[in-house]
Amino acid sequence: MDGASARESAMQRDFTTLYVDHHSWLQNWLYRRMRCRSDAADLAQDTFLRLFRTSNSPLAADLRQPRAYLATVAKRLMLNLHRRRSVEEAWLQTLAEYAEQTGLSVEERCLIHEALQAVDSMLHGLPPIVRRAFLLSQLEGHTYSEIAQMLNVTVRTVQRYLTQAMEQCMLLAMTDAL
């Protein structure tokens, strides 16, 4: 066995140890906060999947407090889940009201819902401050100078943030067109 294979084997053992030792604890920890067993199970799996996919994440042998580390990652995933659900709920409510006024078909509503999910995924891929600037501009209608004051940055920085967000929107549109 060469050095790379031995290192990979050791990392797999470390990951397995981390998973076996802490998965049940993490799932119970999430359940106490969410009160939904399926969401807790999904987020526990997502937490370990995120660690497994991240090549530079510390594994069992490197962690002094693995539960604190796992809880931090899980909290972020939990917040993302709540954010996605609240955005989806708000859009579904708006869409339902709009559908009543315009008579949208079920298919049209599904297409709009898919587009909103794609935009939400795109926004999630942006750095948090860029996402916030984009939402302040597009959803709340704030001017660049208002956004700059809120984020404590320059107007030029806000322009860069919004350009970055718009580029992501364009990439999403081009991807959907293919």
CSV table of C-alpha atoms in Angstrom, one decimal:
chain,number,residue,atom,x,y,z
A,1,MET,CA,0.0,0.0,0.0
A,2,ASP,CA,1.5,3.3,-1.0
A,3,GLY,CA,1.5,6.5,1.1
A,4,ALA,CA,-1.6,8.1,-0.6
A,5,SER,CA,-3.6,4.9,-0.2
A,6,ALA,CA,-2.6,4.5,3.5
A,7,ARG,CA,-3.6,8.2,4.1
A,8,GLU,CA,-6.9,7.7,2.4
A,9,SER,CA,-7.6,4.5,4.4
A,10,ALA,CA,-6.8,6.3,7.6
A,11,MET,CA,-9.1,9.2,6.7
A,12,GLN,CA,-11.9,6.7,6.0
A,13,ARG,CA,-11.4,5.0,9.3
A,14,ASP,CA,-11.4,8.4,11.0
A,15,PHE,CA,-14.6,9.4,9.3
A,16,THR,CA,-16.2,6.1,10.1
A,17,THR,CA,-15.2,6.5,13.8
A,18,LEU,CA,-16.6,10.1,13.8
A,19,TYR,CA,-19.9,8.9,12.2
A,20,VAL,CA,-20.3,5.9,14.5
A,21,ASP,CA,-19.4,7.8,17.7
A,22,HIS,CA,-21.5,10.9,17.1
A,23,HIS,CA,-24.3,10.3,14.5
A,24,SER,CA,-27.0,9.2,17.1
A,25,TRP,CA,-26.0,12.1,19.4
A,26,LEU,CA,-26.2,14.6,16.5
A,27,GLN,CA,-29.6,13.3,15.3
A,28,ASN,CA,-31.0,13.5,18.8
A,29,TRP,CA,-29.5,17.0,19.3
A,30,LEU,CA,-31.2,18.1,16.0
A,31,TYR,CA,-34.5,16.5,17.0
A,32,ARG,CA,-34.6,18.4,20.3
A,33,ARG,CA,-34.4,21.7,18.3
A,34,MET,CA,-36.6,20.8,15.3
A,35,ARG,CA,-39.2,18.4,16.8
A,36,CYS,CA,-39.2,16.5,13.5
A,37,ARG,CA,-37.5,13.1,13.3
A,38,SER,CA,-37.2,13.0,9.5
A,39,ASP,CA,-35.8,16.5,9.3
A,40,ALA,CA,-33.3,15.7,12.1
A,41,ALA,CA,-32.3,12.5,10.3
A,42,ASP,CA,-31.9,14.3,7.0
A,43,LEU,CA,-29.8,17.1,8.6
A,44,ALA,CA,-27.6,14.7,10.5
A,45,GLN,CA,-26.9,12.9,7.2
A,46,ASP,CA,-26.3,16.2,5.4
A,47,THR,CA,-23.9,17.2,8.2
A,48,PHE,CA,-21.7,14.1,7.7
A,49,LEU,CA,-22.0,14.3,4.0
A,50,ARG,CA,-20.8,17.9,4.0
A,51,LEU,CA,-17.8,16.8,6.2
A,52,PHE,CA,-17.1,13.9,3.9
A,53,ARG,CA,-17.2,16.0,0.7
A,54,THR,CA,-15.0,18.8,2.2
A,55,SER,CA,-11.4,17.6,1.6
A,56,ASN,CA,-10.0,20.1,4.1
A,57,SER,CA,-12.4,19.3,7.0
A,58,PRO,CA,-10.9,17.9,10.1
A,59,LEU,CA,-11.9,14.4,10.9
A,60,ALA,CA,-12.1,12.5,14.1
A,61,ALA,CA,-8.4,12.3,14.9
A,62,ASP,CA,-8.0,16.1,14.4
A,63,LEU,CA,-11.0,17.3,16.3
A,64,ARG,CA,-10.7,18.2,20.0
A,65,GLN,CA,-14.4,18.7,20.4
A,66,PRO,CA,-16.2,16.8,17.6
A,67,ARG,CA,-19.7,17.4,18.9
A,68,ALA,CA,-19.2,21.2,19.0
A,69,TYR,CA,-17.9,21.0,15.5
A,70,LEU,CA,-20.7,18.9,14.3
A,71,ALA,CA,-23.3,21.1,16.0
A,72,THR,CA,-21.9,24.2,14.3
A,73,VAL,CA,-22.1,22.6,10.9
A,74,ALA,CA,-25.6,21.2,11.7
A,75,LYS,CA,-26.8,24.7,12.9
A,76,ARG,CA,-25.8,26.2,9.6
A,77,LEU,CA,-27.6,23.5,7.7
A,78,MET,CA,-30.7,23.9,9.9
A,79,LEU,CA,-30.7,27.7,9.3
A,80,ASN,CA,-30.4,27.1,5.6
A,81,LEU,CA,-33.4,24.7,5.7
A,82,HIS,CA,-35.5,27.2,7.7
A,83,ARG,CA,-34.5,30.0,5.3
A,84,ARG,CA,-35.4,27.9,2.2
A,85,ARG,CA,-38.7,26.8,3.7
A,86,SER,CA,-39.7,30.4,4.7
A,87,VAL,CA,-38.8,31.7,1.2
A,88,GLU,CA,-40.7,28.8,-0.4
A,89,GLU,CA,-43.7,29.4,1.9
A,90,ALA,CA,-43.8,33.1,1.1
A,91,TRP,CA,-43.5,32.5,-2.6
A,92,LEU,CA,-46.2,29.8,-2.5
A,93,GLN,CA,-48.5,32.2,-0.7
A,94,THR,CA,-47.8,34.9,-3.2
A,95,LEU,CA,-48.2,32.5,-6.1
A,96,ALA,CA,-51.5,31.2,-4.7
A,97,GLU,CA,-52.8,34.8,-4.5
A,98,TYR,CA,-51.5,35.6,-8.0
A,99,ALA,CA,-52.9,32.4,-9.4
A,100,GLU,CA,-56.4,33.3,-8.1
A,101,GLN,CA,-56.1,36.7,-9.8
A,102,THR,CA,-54.6,35.5,-13.1
A,103,GLY,CA,-56.0,31.9,-13.4
A,104,LEU,CA,-52.6,30.2,-13.6
A,105,SER,CA,-52.7,26.5,-14.4
A,106,VAL,CA,-51.1,23.9,-12.1
A,107,GLU,CA,-48.4,23.4,-14.7
A,108,GLU,CA,-47.6,27.1,-14.8
A,109,ARG,CA,-47.4,27.2,-11.0
A,110,CYS,CA,-45.0,24.2,-11.0
A,111,LEU,CA,-42.8,26.0,-13.6
A,112,ILE,CA,-42.7,29.1,-11.5
A,113,HIS,CA,-42.0,27.1,-8.3
A,114,GLU,CA,-39.1,25.3,-10.1
A,115,ALA,CA,-37.7,28.7,-11.2
A,116,LEU,CA,-37.9,30.1,-7.7
A,117,GLN,CA,-36.1,27.0,-6.3
A,118,ALA,CA,-33.4,27.5,-8.9
A,119,VAL,CA,-33.0,31.2,-7.9
A,120,ASP,CA,-33.0,30.3,-4.3
A,121,SER,CA,-30.2,27.8,-5.0
A,122,MET,CA,-28.3,30.4,-6.9
A,123,LEU,CA,-28.6,32.9,-4.1
A,124,HIS,CA,-27.5,30.3,-1.6
A,125,GLY,CA,-24.3,29.9,-3.7
A,126,LEU,CA,-23.4,33.6,-3.2
A,127,PRO,CA,-21.4,34.9,-0.3
A,128,PRO,CA,-23.8,36.0,2.4
A,129,ILE,CA,-23.1,39.8,2.1
A,130,VAL,CA,-23.6,39.6,-1.7
A,131,ARG,CA,-26.9,37.7,-1.2
A,132,ARG,CA,-28.1,40.3,1.3
A,133,ALA,CA,-27.2,43.2,-1.0
A,134,PHE,CA,-29.1,41.5,-3.8
A,135,LEU,CA,-32.2,40.9,-1.7
A,136,LEU,CA,-32.2,44.4,-0.3
A,137,SER,CA,-32.1,45.7,-3.8
A,138,GLN,CA,-34.4,43.4,-5.7
A,139,LEU,CA,-36.9,42.5,-3.0
A,140,GLU,CA,-37.0,45.5,-0.8
A,141,GLY,CA,-36.2,48.1,-3.4
A,142,HIS,CA,-33.4,49.9,-1.5
A,143,THR,CA,-31.1,52.2,-3.4
A,144,TYR,CA,-27.4,51.5,-3.7
A,145,SER,CA,-26.5,54.2,-1.1
A,146,GLU,CA,-29.1,52.8,1.3
A,147,ILE,CA,-27.7,49.3,0.9
A,148,ALA,CA,-24.1,50.7,1.4
A,149,GLN,CA,-25.2,52.3,4.7
A,150,MET,CA,-27.0,49.1,5.9
A,151,LEU,CA,-24.0,46.9,5.1
A,152,ASN,CA,-21.4,49.4,6.1
A,153,VAL,CA,-19.6,49.4,2.7
A,154,THR,CA,-19.1,51.8,-0.1
A,155,VAL,CA,-21.6,52.3,-3.0
A,156,ARG,CA,-18.9,51.0,-5.3
A,157,THR,CA,-18.8,47.8,-3.3
A,158,VAL,CA,-22.6,47.5,-3.5
A,159,GLN,CA,-22.3,47.8,-7.3
A,160,ARG,CA,-19.7,45.0,-7.3
A,161,TYR,CA,-21.9,42.8,-5.1
A,162,LEU,CA,-24.9,43.3,-7.4
A,163,THR,CA,-22.9,42.7,-10.5
A,164,GLN,CA,-21.7,39.4,-9.0
A,165,ALA,CA,-25.3,38.4,-8.1
A,166,MET,CA,-26.5,39.4,-11.6
A,167,GLU,CA,-23.7,37.3,-13.2
A,168,GLN,CA,-25.0,34.4,-11.2
A,169,CYS,CA,-28.5,35.0,-12.4
A,170,MET,CA,-27.3,35.2,-16.0
A,171,LEU,CA,-25.4,31.9,-15.5
A,172,LEU,CA,-28.6,30.3,-14.2
A,173,ALA,CA,-30.6,31.6,-17.1
A,174,MET,CA,-28.1,30.3,-19.6
A,175,THR,CA,-28.0,26.9,-17.9
A,176,ASP,CA,-31.8,26.7,-18.0
A,177,ALA,CA,-31.8,27.7,-21.7
A,178,LEU,CA,-29.5,24.8,-22.5
